[in-house]
């Protein structure tokens, strides 16, 4: 079978110690999860927070999906690596389960949006409220720990819903692509086809758009009050210190508080517990508003332009088909795909960012109770403990504070490590046949690495080959950003260069003219949101953040997936978009 064909192996070296449990672990393909967890991972998140594990096992079981049996994780050098375990279906059941899968998935895709709106969203909202609206201050530690168990159950349930969404949407997108090829008589899609599909497959209404509109409405209010508008020329810290005593500031504070309640349950990195949420610290909100005021951001101009570009692409596609039956089939597949498009940003809003942010607040309250009892020195120390250690922490001689100190030191040391892309055994199945890895930019990443190793000449450091994320070509000044704390450094028209984006980064999309990321595939967050904003994007470059520095002039070709460094000199401040 193809999964037994070994393409390459790598089991570690003296620089990074890899603890292999057994030969079976070494036989799996462990790839760096820079899509979700690009930084050294906290002990608590790795122990109980991972998107991998039980939720994924549930997905494979529920759908009878012939694409894997488990999705597991391993910590290497302090970073998260995950591996998809090949299907373990009995040979005599493979045909039956495949038949089951092909029968039920179109139904999931066709009916899921109604289930999402009428069932899952209310359930997720209720779960979020339950997690945070607990009377932590007046409960004993045992009572709080029971609540913790309930919250862990809700987190697992949320990720079961996540995977139902994921496969239903995957099916809708796959069906559209397959119908496109069938109707147009194409075996393989060319660059023009991918550009057209990219322009069509965007969301018309979702929580990303809602959050941007709410920020824009605050910006509109700020611009009607001269004193407030003048204040927003200062730094975010200065704004927050003075807004309460500035004319019009009271109303703005109310608007910000409402925004925090509705949209503030998110952090700089979604899949972690250690990062402060916008609910706790509104600094990113004020930074975004500063940018909106400075650029006079027009929400409706952006939104209407995206919708117009989508409609043009749909009209262009329909004009290619003259047969009425084929056109009707194509329209049905396209409309379902577009109908499902909001689920990408919305599942982030309600699950990936919403549930995790609330779990952080729950764990912080456990930490506060432990500080009050003298068990910990700081509520944030709770994230340095593992699940069982939290439950054992009440024993007087249990070395909780020593563990916290040790874990913090380990996470700090891990920052000096540059994670390699993969460990273990790269098989043909793992690289080419397992479908989810496309979200991380495979097989492109693997092929590029193998080509570099086989190359007889030095790697070209002026041209990076990635994956087309969003169509169009743009030339301009690069702005390398590591976190939303640096968003105020982005100038209008800059090309954002980063490892990966998530929903907390969406506020920067109103300023940038292009996007380049190290990781991701065509269905990853930066690609999807770039298509919504009509911004050329290349994902999965692997080395962009190593080779591109702020101030360099670069060209981003989102049609071909190529990024070219044109000028290594810094200091230019303008950017011009072409062939959008």
Coordinates of C-alpha atoms in Angstrom, one line a residue:
X1 CA 0.0 0.0 0.0
X2 CA 1.1 3.6 -0.7
X3 CA 1.3 4.5 3.0
X4 CA 4.2 2.1 3.4
X5 CA 6.3 3.9 0.9
X6 CA 8.9 5.9 2.9
X7 CA 10.1 9.1 1.3
X8 CA 12.4 10.3 4.0
X9 CA 13.2 10.0 7.7
X10 CA 14.5 12.3 10.4
X11 CA 14.7 11.3 14.1
X12 CA 16.6 14.2 15.6
X13 CA 20.1 15.2 16.4
X14 CA 22.2 16.5 19.3
X15 CA 20.7 20.0 19.1
X16 CA 17.1 19.0 20.0
X17 CA 16.4 15.9 22.1
X18 CA 13.4 13.8 20.9
X19 CA 12.0 11.3 23.3
X20 CA 10.6 8.5 21.2
X21 CA 8.3 6.2 23.1
X22 CA 8.7 3.3 20.7
X23 CA 9.3 2.4 17.1
X24 CA 5.7 3.0 16.2
X25 CA 6.0 6.7 17.2
X26 CA 9.1 7.0 14.9
X27 CA 7.1 5.5 12.0
X28 CA 4.6 8.5 12.0
X29 CA 5.1 11.8 10.3
X30 CA 5.2 14.6 13.0
X31 CA 4.8 18.1 11.5
X32 CA 5.3 21.4 13.3
X33 CA 2.0 23.0 14.2
X34 CA 2.9 26.6 13.3
X35 CA -0.6 27.0 12.0
X36 CA -2.1 27.0 15.6
X37 CA 0.8 27.0 18.0
X38 CA 3.9 28.7 16.5
X39 CA 5.6 29.4 19.9
X40 CA 6.7 27.3 22.8
X41 CA 3.6 25.7 24.3
X42 CA 2.4 26.0 27.9
X43 CA 2.2 22.9 30.0
X44 CA -1.5 23.3 30.7
X45 CA -2.5 23.9 27.1
X46 CA -0.5 20.9 25.9
X47 CA -2.0 18.7 28.5
X48 CA -5.7 19.6 28.3
X49 CA -6.2 22.3 25.6
X50 CA -5.0 20.7 22.4
X51 CA -7.3 20.7 19.3
X52 CA -5.8 17.2 18.6
X53 CA -6.7 14.1 20.6
X54 CA -10.3 13.0 21.6
X55 CA -12.0 15.6 19.4
X56 CA -10.2 14.3 16.3
X57 CA -10.7 10.7 17.2
X58 CA -14.5 11.5 17.5
X59 CA -14.4 13.1 14.0
X60 CA -12.9 10.1 12.3
X61 CA -15.3 7.8 14.1
X62 CA -18.5 9.8 13.5
X63 CA -17.9 10.2 9.8
X64 CA -16.3 6.9 9.1
X65 CA -13.8 9.1 7.4
X66 CA -11.4 7.0 5.3
X67 CA -8.7 9.7 5.9
X68 CA -7.3 8.8 9.3
X69 CA -8.1 7.2 12.7
X70 CA -6.4 9.5 15.2
X71 CA -4.6 12.8 15.4
X72 CA -2.1 12.9 18.1
X73 CA 0.5 15.4 19.4
X74 CA 4.1 15.4 20.7
X75 CA 6.2 18.1 22.3
X76 CA 9.6 18.4 20.7
X77 CA 12.0 21.2 21.8
X78 CA 9.0 22.8 23.6
X79 CA 6.9 23.1 20.4
X80 CA 3.8 21.2 19.3
X81 CA 4.2 18.6 16.6
X82 CA 1.2 16.5 15.5
X83 CA 0.7 13.3 13.5
X84 CA -2.3 11.8 11.7
X85 CA -2.5 8.1 12.3
X86 CA -3.4 6.2 9.1
X87 CA -6.9 4.5 8.9
X88 CA -7.2 1.3 10.9
X89 CA -10.4 0.0 9.2
X90 CA -10.7 -3.7 8.7
X91 CA -10.1 -4.5 5.0
X92 CA -13.6 -6.0 4.6
X93 CA -15.2 -2.7 5.9
X94 CA -13.3 -0.2 3.7
X95 CA -15.7 -0.2 0.8
X96 CA -18.8 -0.1 3.1
X97 CA -17.5 2.9 5.1
X98 CA -16.4 4.7 2.0
X99 CA -19.9 4.3 0.6
X100 CA -21.4 5.5 4.0
X101 CA -19.1 8.6 3.8
X102 CA -20.1 9.5 0.3
X103 CA -23.8 9.2 1.1
X104 CA -23.9 11.2 4.4
X105 CA -21.4 14.0 3.6
X106 CA -23.6 15.8 1.0
X107 CA -26.4 15.8 3.5
X108 CA -24.1 17.3 6.2
X109 CA -23.0 20.0 3.7
X110 CA -26.6 20.7 2.5
X111 CA -28.2 20.9 6.0
X112 CA -25.4 22.1 8.2
X113 CA -25.9 25.8 8.1
X114 CA -29.4 25.5 9.5
X115 CA -28.1 23.2 12.3
X116 CA -25.3 25.7 13.0
X117 CA -27.6 28.7 13.3
X118 CA -30.4 27.0 15.2
X119 CA -28.6 24.5 17.3
X120 CA -24.9 24.8 17.6
X121 CA -24.5 28.6 18.0
X122 CA -27.0 28.7 20.9
X123 CA -25.3 25.8 22.5
X124 CA -21.8 27.4 22.2
X125 CA -23.1 30.7 23.5
X126 CA -24.6 29.0 26.5
X127 CA -21.3 27.1 27.1
X128 CA -19.3 30.3 27.0
X129 CA -21.6 32.0 29.4
X130 CA -21.4 29.0 31.8
X131 CA -17.6 29.0 31.8
X132 CA -17.2 32.7 32.7
X133 CA -20.4 33.6 34.7
X134 CA -19.5 31.4 37.7
X135 CA -19.3 32.9 41.2
X136 CA -15.6 32.2 41.6
X137 CA -15.1 34.8 44.3
X138 CA -17.6 33.1 46.7
X139 CA -16.8 29.5 46.0
X140 CA -14.3 27.1 47.7
X141 CA -11.4 25.6 45.9
X142 CA -13.1 22.2 45.7
X143 CA -16.2 23.8 44.2
X144 CA -14.1 25.7 41.7
X145 CA -12.3 22.5 40.7
X146 CA -15.6 20.8 40.0
X147 CA -16.5 23.7 37.8
X148 CA -13.2 23.2 36.0
X149 CA -14.2 19.7 35.2
X150 CA -17.5 20.9 33.7
X151 CA -15.6 23.4 31.6
X152 CA -13.2 20.8 30.3
X153 CA -16.3 18.8 29.2
X154 CA -17.7 21.8 27.4
X155 CA -14.4 22.5 25.7
X156 CA -14.3 18.9 24.4
X157 CA -17.9 19.2 23.2
X158 CA -17.1 22.5 21.4
X159 CA -14.3 20.8 19.5
X160 CA -16.6 17.9 18.5
X161 CA -18.8 20.6 16.9
X162 CA -15.7 22.1 15.4
X163 CA -14.9 19.0 13.5
X164 CA -18.4 18.5 12.3
X165 CA -18.3 22.0 10.9
X166 CA -14.9 21.3 9.4
X167 CA -15.8 18.2 7.4
X168 CA -19.2 19.6 6.3
X169 CA -17.5 22.7 4.9
X170 CA -14.7 20.7 3.4
X171 CA -17.3 18.6 1.6
X172 CA -19.1 21.7 0.2
X173 CA -15.8 23.2 -1.1
X174 CA -14.7 19.9 -2.6
X175 CA -18.0 19.3 -4.3
X176 CA -17.8 22.8 -5.9
X177 CA -14.3 22.2 -7.1
X178 CA -15.2 18.8 -8.5
X179 CA -18.3 20.1 -10.2
X180 CA -16.3 23.0 -11.6
X181 CA -13.8 20.6 -13.2
X182 CA -16.6 18.3 -14.5
X183 CA -18.7 21.0 -16.0
X184 CA -15.8 22.7 -17.7
X185 CA -14.2 19.4 -18.7
X186 CA -11.0 19.9 -16.8
X187 CA -8.9 17.2 -15.2
X188 CA -6.5 19.7 -13.5
X189 CA -7.2 23.3 -12.6
X190 CA -4.9 25.9 -14.0
X191 CA -3.8 29.2 -12.5
X192 CA -6.8 31.1 -14.0
X193 CA -9.2 28.5 -12.6
X194 CA -7.7 28.8 -9.1
X195 CA -7.9 32.6 -9.2
X196 CA -11.5 32.5 -10.2
X197 CA -12.4 30.0 -7.5
X198 CA -10.5 32.1 -4.9
X199 CA -12.5 35.2 -5.8
X200 CA -15.8 33.3 -5.5
X201 CA -15.1 31.4 -2.3
X202 CA -15.5 34.3 0.2
X203 CA -17.9 34.9 3.0
X204 CA -20.6 37.5 2.6
X205 CA -21.6 37.9 6.2
X206 CA -19.8 36.6 9.3
X207 CA -18.5 37.7 12.7
X208 CA -15.2 39.0 11.2
X209 CA -17.2 41.5 9.1
X210 CA -19.4 42.3 12.1
X211 CA -16.4 43.1 14.4
X212 CA -14.8 45.3 11.7
X213 CA -18.1 47.2 11.3
X214 CA -18.4 47.7 15.0
X215 CA -14.8 49.2 15.1
X216 CA -15.7 51.4 12.1
X217 CA -18.8 52.7 13.9
X218 CA -16.6 53.7 16.9
X219 CA -14.2 55.4 14.5
X220 CA -17.1 57.3 12.9
X221 CA -18.1 58.5 16.4
X222 CA -14.6 59.5 17.3
X223 CA -14.3 61.6 14.2
X224 CA -17.5 63.6 15.1
X225 CA -15.9 64.8 18.3
X226 CA -12.8 67.1 17.6
X227 CA -11.3 66.5 21.0
X228 CA -11.5 62.7 20.7
X229 CA -10.2 62.8 17.2
X230 CA -7.2 64.8 18.3
X231 CA -6.6 62.4 21.2
X232 CA -6.3 59.5 18.8
X233 CA -3.2 61.0 17.3
X234 CA -1.4 59.9 20.5
X235 CA -0.3 56.5 21.6
X236 CA -2.8 53.8 22.8
X237 CA -1.5 54.2 26.4
X238 CA -1.9 57.9 26.3
X239 CA -5.4 57.5 24.8
X240 CA -6.5 55.1 27.6
X241 CA -5.1 57.4 30.3
X242 CA -6.9 60.5 29.0
X243 CA -10.1 59.2 27.3
X244 CA -12.3 59.3 30.5
X245 CA -11.6 63.1 30.9
X246 CA -11.9 64.0 27.2
X247 CA -15.1 65.4 25.8
X248 CA -17.1 62.5 24.4
X249 CA -14.9 60.0 26.2
X250 CA -17.7 58.6 28.4
X251 CA -19.7 57.4 25.4
X252 CA -16.7 56.0 23.8
X253 CA -15.8 54.0 26.9
X254 CA -19.3 52.5 26.8
X255 CA -18.9 51.6 23.2
X256 CA -15.5 50.0 23.9
X257 CA -16.9 48.0 26.8
X258 CA -19.8 46.8 24.6
X259 CA -17.2 45.8 22.0
X260 CA -15.2 43.9 24.6
X261 CA -18.2 42.0 25.7
X262 CA -19.2 41.0 22.2
X263 CA -15.9 40.6 20.4
X264 CA -13.2 40.7 23.1
X265 CA -13.0 37.0 23.8
X266 CA -9.9 36.5 21.7
X267 CA -6.2 36.7 22.1
X268 CA -3.1 37.2 20.0
X269 CA -2.8 33.4 19.5
X270 CA -6.0 31.5 19.6
X271 CA -4.8 28.1 20.5
X272 CA -3.3 28.8 23.9
X273 CA -4.3 29.9 27.4
X274 CA -1.3 32.2 28.3
X275 CA -2.1 35.2 26.2
X276 CA -4.3 38.1 27.5
X277 CA -7.7 38.6 25.8
X278 CA -9.0 41.8 24.5
X279 CA -11.7 41.4 27.2
X280 CA -9.0 41.7 29.8
X281 CA -6.8 44.4 28.1
X282 CA -8.4 46.7 25.5
X283 CA -5.1 48.0 24.2
X284 CA -5.5 46.3 20.8
X285 CA -8.9 47.9 20.4
X286 CA -7.5 51.3 20.8
X287 CA -4.6 50.5 18.5
X288 CA -7.0 49.4 15.8
X289 CA -9.1 52.6 16.3
X290 CA -5.9 54.7 16.0
X291 CA -5.3 53.1 12.7
X292 CA -8.8 53.6 11.5
X293 CA -8.8 57.3 12.4
X294 CA -5.5 57.9 10.8
X295 CA -6.5 56.2 7.5
X296 CA -10.1 57.2 7.6
X297 CA -11.0 53.6 7.1
X298 CA -14.2 53.1 5.2
X299 CA -15.8 49.7 6.1
X300 CA -18.5 49.8 3.4
X301 CA -16.0 50.6 0.6
X302 CA -14.0 47.5 1.5
X303 CA -17.0 45.3 2.0
X304 CA -18.8 46.4 -1.2
X305 CA -15.7 46.0 -3.2
X306 CA -15.3 42.4 -2.0
X307 CA -18.9 41.6 -2.9
X308 CA -18.6 43.2 -6.3
X309 CA -15.5 41.2 -7.1
X310 CA -17.1 38.0 -6.0
X311 CA -20.2 38.7 -8.2
X312 CA -18.0 39.5 -11.2
X313 CA -16.2 36.2 -10.8
X314 CA -19.5 34.3 -10.5
X315 CA -20.8 35.9 -13.6
X316 CA -17.6 35.1 -15.5
X317 CA -17.8 31.5 -14.4
X318 CA -21.5 31.1 -15.4
X319 CA -20.8 32.7 -18.8
X320 CA -18.4 29.8 -19.6
X321 CA -21.3 27.3 -19.4
X322 CA -24.0 27.1 -22.1
X323 CA -25.6 23.8 -21.3
X324 CA -28.7 24.5 -19.0
X325 CA -28.4 21.2 -17.1
X326 CA -24.6 21.7 -16.4
X327 CA -25.2 25.3 -15.4
X328 CA -27.9 24.3 -12.9
X329 CA -25.6 21.7 -11.4
X330 CA -22.7 24.2 -11.2
X331 CA -25.0 26.9 -9.6
X332 CA -26.2 24.4 -6.9
X333 CA -22.6 23.5 -6.0
X334 CA -21.4 27.1 -6.0
X335 CA -24.3 28.4 -3.9
X336 CA -23.8 25.7 -1.3
X337 CA -20.0 26.4 -1.1
X338 CA -20.6 30.2 -0.7
X339 CA -23.4 29.6 1.8
X340 CA -20.9 27.6 3.9
X341 CA -18.0 30.1 3.6
X342 CA -19.0 32.1 6.8
X343 CA -18.3 29.0 8.8
X344 CA -14.5 29.5 8.5
X345 CA -14.5 32.9 10.5
X346 CA -17.5 32.0 12.6
X347 CA -16.2 28.7 14.0
X348 CA -13.1 30.7 14.9
X349 CA -15.2 33.3 16.7
X350 CA -17.4 30.8 18.7
X351 CA -14.9 28.0 19.2
X352 CA -11.3 28.4 18.5
X353 CA -11.1 31.9 20.0
X354 CA -14.3 32.2 22.0
X355 CA -14.1 29.0 24.0
X356 CA -10.4 29.1 24.5
X357 CA -10.5 32.7 25.7
X358 CA -13.2 31.8 28.2
X359 CA -11.2 28.8 29.4
X360 CA -8.3 31.1 30.0
X361 CA -10.5 33.3 32.3
X362 CA -11.7 30.2 34.1
X363 CA -8.2 28.9 34.7
X364 CA -7.1 32.4 35.9
X365 CA -9.8 32.2 38.5
X366 CA -8.5 28.9 39.7
X367 CA -5.1 30.6 39.9
X368 CA -6.5 33.4 41.9
X369 CA -8.0 31.0 44.4
X370 CA -4.7 29.3 44.6
X371 CA -2.9 32.6 45.2
X372 CA -5.3 33.4 48.0
X373 CA -4.6 30.0 49.6
X374 CA -0.8 30.6 49.3
X375 CA -0.4 27.7 46.8
X376 CA 0.8 30.0 43.9
X377 CA 2.4 33.4 43.8
X378 CA 0.7 34.6 40.6
X379 CA -2.6 33.6 39.0
X380 CA -0.8 33.2 35.7
X381 CA 1.3 30.5 37.2
X382 CA -1.6 28.1 36.8
X383 CA -0.7 27.7 33.1
X384 CA 2.7 26.3 34.0
X385 CA 1.0 23.3 35.7
X386 CA -0.5 20.2 34.1
X387 CA -4.0 19.0 34.8
X388 CA -3.2 16.4 37.5
X389 CA -0.7 18.8 39.1
X390 CA -3.5 21.4 39.6
X391 CA -5.5 18.7 41.4
X392 CA -2.6 17.7 43.5
X393 CA -1.5 21.2 44.4
X394 CA -3.4 21.4 47.7
X395 CA -1.0 18.9 49.3
X396 CA 1.4 20.8 51.5
X397 CA 4.6 19.2 50.3
X398 CA 3.7 19.1 46.6
X399 CA 6.4 21.2 44.8
X400 CA 4.0 23.5 42.9
X401 CA 6.1 26.6 43.0
X402 CA 9.3 24.8 42.0
X403 CA 7.4 23.3 39.0
X404 CA 6.2 26.7 37.9
X405 CA 9.8 28.1 38.0
X406 CA 11.2 25.1 36.1
X407 CA 8.5 25.3 33.4
X408 CA 8.9 29.0 32.9
X409 CA 12.6 28.5 32.4
X410 CA 12.0 25.6 29.9
X411 CA 9.6 27.8 27.8
X412 CA 12.1 30.6 27.8
X413 CA 14.9 28.3 26.7
X414 CA 12.7 26.9 23.9
X415 CA 12.4 30.4 22.3
X416 CA 16.1 30.1 21.2
X417 CA 15.2 27.0 19.1
X418 CA 14.2 27.4 15.5
X419 CA 11.7 24.5 15.0
X420 CA 12.3 22.3 12.0
X421 CA 9.3 21.4 9.8
X422 CA 9.0 17.7 10.7
X423 CA 10.3 14.6 12.5
X424 CA 9.8 10.9 12.1
X425 CA 8.9 9.1 8.9
X426 CA 7.6 10.9 5.8
X427 CA 5.5 8.4 3.9
X428 CA 3.7 8.9 0.6
X429 CA 0.3 8.6 2.4
X430 CA 1.3 11.2 5.1
X431 CA 2.6 13.8 2.7
X432 CA 0.3 13.3 -0.4
X433 CA -2.8 11.4 0.5
X434 CA -3.8 12.6 4.0
X435 CA -6.0 15.7 3.1
X436 CA -5.8 17.9 6.3
X437 CA -2.1 18.5 5.9
X438 CA -2.9 20.9 3.1
X439 CA -3.9 23.4 5.7
X440 CA -0.2 23.5 6.8
X441 CA 1.0 23.9 3.2
X442 CA 1.8 20.2 2.4
X443 CA 3.0 18.7 0.1
X444 CA 4.6 22.0 -1.0
X445 CA 6.6 22.3 2.2
X446 CA 8.0 18.8 1.9
X447 CA 8.8 19.1 -1.8
X448 CA 10.6 22.5 -1.3
X449 CA 12.7 21.1 1.5
X450 CA 13.7 18.0 -0.5
X451 CA 14.5 20.2 -3.5
X452 CA 16.7 22.4 -1.4
X453 CA 18.6 19.5 0.1
X454 CA 19.2 18.0 -3.4
X455 CA 20.2 21.3 -5.0
X456 CA 23.7 21.6 -6.3
X457 CA 23.7 25.4 -6.1
X458 CA 22.8 27.8 -3.1
X459 CA 19.1 28.5 -2.5
X460 CA 17.9 31.7 -4.2
X461 CA 17.3 34.1 -1.3
X462 CA 15.5 36.7 -3.4
X463 CA 12.6 34.5 -4.7
X464 CA 10.3 32.5 -2.4
X465 CA 7.9 29.9 -3.7
X466 CA 4.8 29.5 -1.6
X467 CA 1.1 28.6 -2.2
X468 CA -1.4 30.9 -3.9
X469 CA -3.6 32.2 -1.1
X470 CA -5.5 35.0 -2.7
X471 CA -5.3 36.2 -6.3
X472 CA -3.7 39.4 -7.5
X473 CA -0.2 41.0 -7.7
X474 CA 1.0 43.7 -5.4
X475 CA 4.4 45.5 -5.1
X476 CA 5.3 47.5 -2.0
X477 CA 7.1 47.8 1.3
X478 CA 7.3 44.8 3.6
X479 CA 6.3 45.1 7.3
X480 CA 7.5 42.2 9.4
X481 CA 5.1 41.8 12.4
X482 CA 5.4 39.2 15.2
X483 CA 2.2 40.1 17.1
X484 CA -0.8 42.5 17.2
X485 CA 1.2 44.7 19.6
X486 CA 3.1 45.8 16.5
X487 CA 0.1 46.6 14.4
X488 CA 0.6 50.3 15.0
X489 CA 3.8 50.0 13.0
X490 CA 1.9 49.0 9.9
X491 CA 1.6 51.9 7.4
X492 CA -1.3 52.1 4.9
X493 CA -0.4 50.0 1.9
X494 CA 2.3 47.9 3.5
X495 CA 2.7 44.2 2.8
X496 CA 2.3 42.2 6.0
X497 CA 4.9 39.5 6.5
X498 CA 4.4 37.1 9.4
X499 CA 4.4 33.4 10.5
X500 CA 0.6 33.1 10.6
X501 CA -2.5 35.1 11.2
X502 CA -5.7 34.4 13.2
X503 CA -8.9 36.3 13.9
X504 CA -7.1 38.8 16.2
X505 CA -5.1 40.0 13.2
X506 CA -8.2 40.9 11.1
X507 CA -8.1 44.5 12.2
X508 CA -4.8 45.0 10.3
X509 CA -6.3 43.9 7.0
X510 CA -7.9 47.3 6.4
X511 CA -4.4 48.8 6.1
X512 CA -2.3 46.3 4.2
X513 CA -2.1 45.8 0.4
X514 CA -0.7 42.2 0.6
X515 CA 0.1 39.3 2.9
X516 CA 2.9 36.8 3.1
X517 CA 3.1 34.0 5.7
X518 CA 5.5 31.2 6.5
X519 CA 2.9 28.6 6.9
X520 CA -0.7 27.7 5.8
X521 CA -2.4 26.4 2.8
X522 CA -5.2 27.6 0.5
X523 CA -7.9 27.0 3.2
X524 CA -5.9 28.5 6.1
X525 CA -7.0 31.7 7.9
X526 CA -4.7 34.2 6.1
X527 CA -5.7 32.9 2.7
X528 CA -9.5 32.9 3.5
X529 CA -9.5 36.4 5.0
X530 CA -7.2 37.8 2.3
X531 CA -9.7 36.6 -0.3
X532 CA -12.5 38.4 1.6
X533 CA -10.6 41.6 1.5
X534 CA -9.4 41.3 -2.0
X535 CA -5.7 41.3 -0.9
X536 CA -3.1 39.3 -2.8
X537 CA -1.6 36.7 -0.5
X538 CA 1.0 33.9 -0.6
X539 CA 1.1 31.4 2.2
X540 CA 3.4 28.5 3.0
X541 CA 6.6 30.2 2.0
X542 CA 8.5 28.6 5.0
X543 CA 11.2 31.2 5.0
X544 CA 9.5 34.6 4.6
X545 CA 10.1 35.8 8.1
X546 CA 13.8 34.7 7.9
X547 CA 14.5 36.5 4.7
X548 CA 12.2 39.5 4.5
X549 CA 12.8 42.4 6.8
X550 CA 10.7 45.6 7.4
X551 CA 11.5 48.2 4.8
X552 CA 12.4 45.8 1.9
X553 CA 10.5 46.3 -1.3
X554 CA 8.8 43.1 -2.4
X555 CA 6.4 41.8 -5.0
X556 CA 3.7 39.3 -4.1
X557 CA 2.1 37.3 -6.8
X558 CA -1.0 35.6 -5.3
X559 CA -1.8 34.0 -8.6
X560 CA 1.4 32.0 -8.8
X561 CA 2.4 31.8 -5.2
X562 CA 5.6 33.7 -5.6
X563 CA 7.2 36.4 -3.5
X564 CA 10.1 38.3 -4.9
X565 CA 12.5 40.6 -2.9
X566 CA 13.1 43.6 -5.2
X567 CA 15.1 45.8 -2.9
X568 CA 16.9 45.1 0.4
X569 CA 17.1 48.8 1.2
X570 CA 14.8 50.1 3.9
X571 CA 13.3 53.6 4.1
X572 CA 10.7 53.6 1.4
X573 CA 7.2 54.4 2.6
X574 CA 4.8 54.0 -0.3
X575 CA 3.2 50.9 -1.8
X576 CA 1.4 50.5 -5.1
X577 CA -0.9 47.7 -6.0
X578 CA -1.1 46.3 -9.5
X579 CA -3.3 43.7 -11.2
X580 CA -5.6 43.4 -8.2

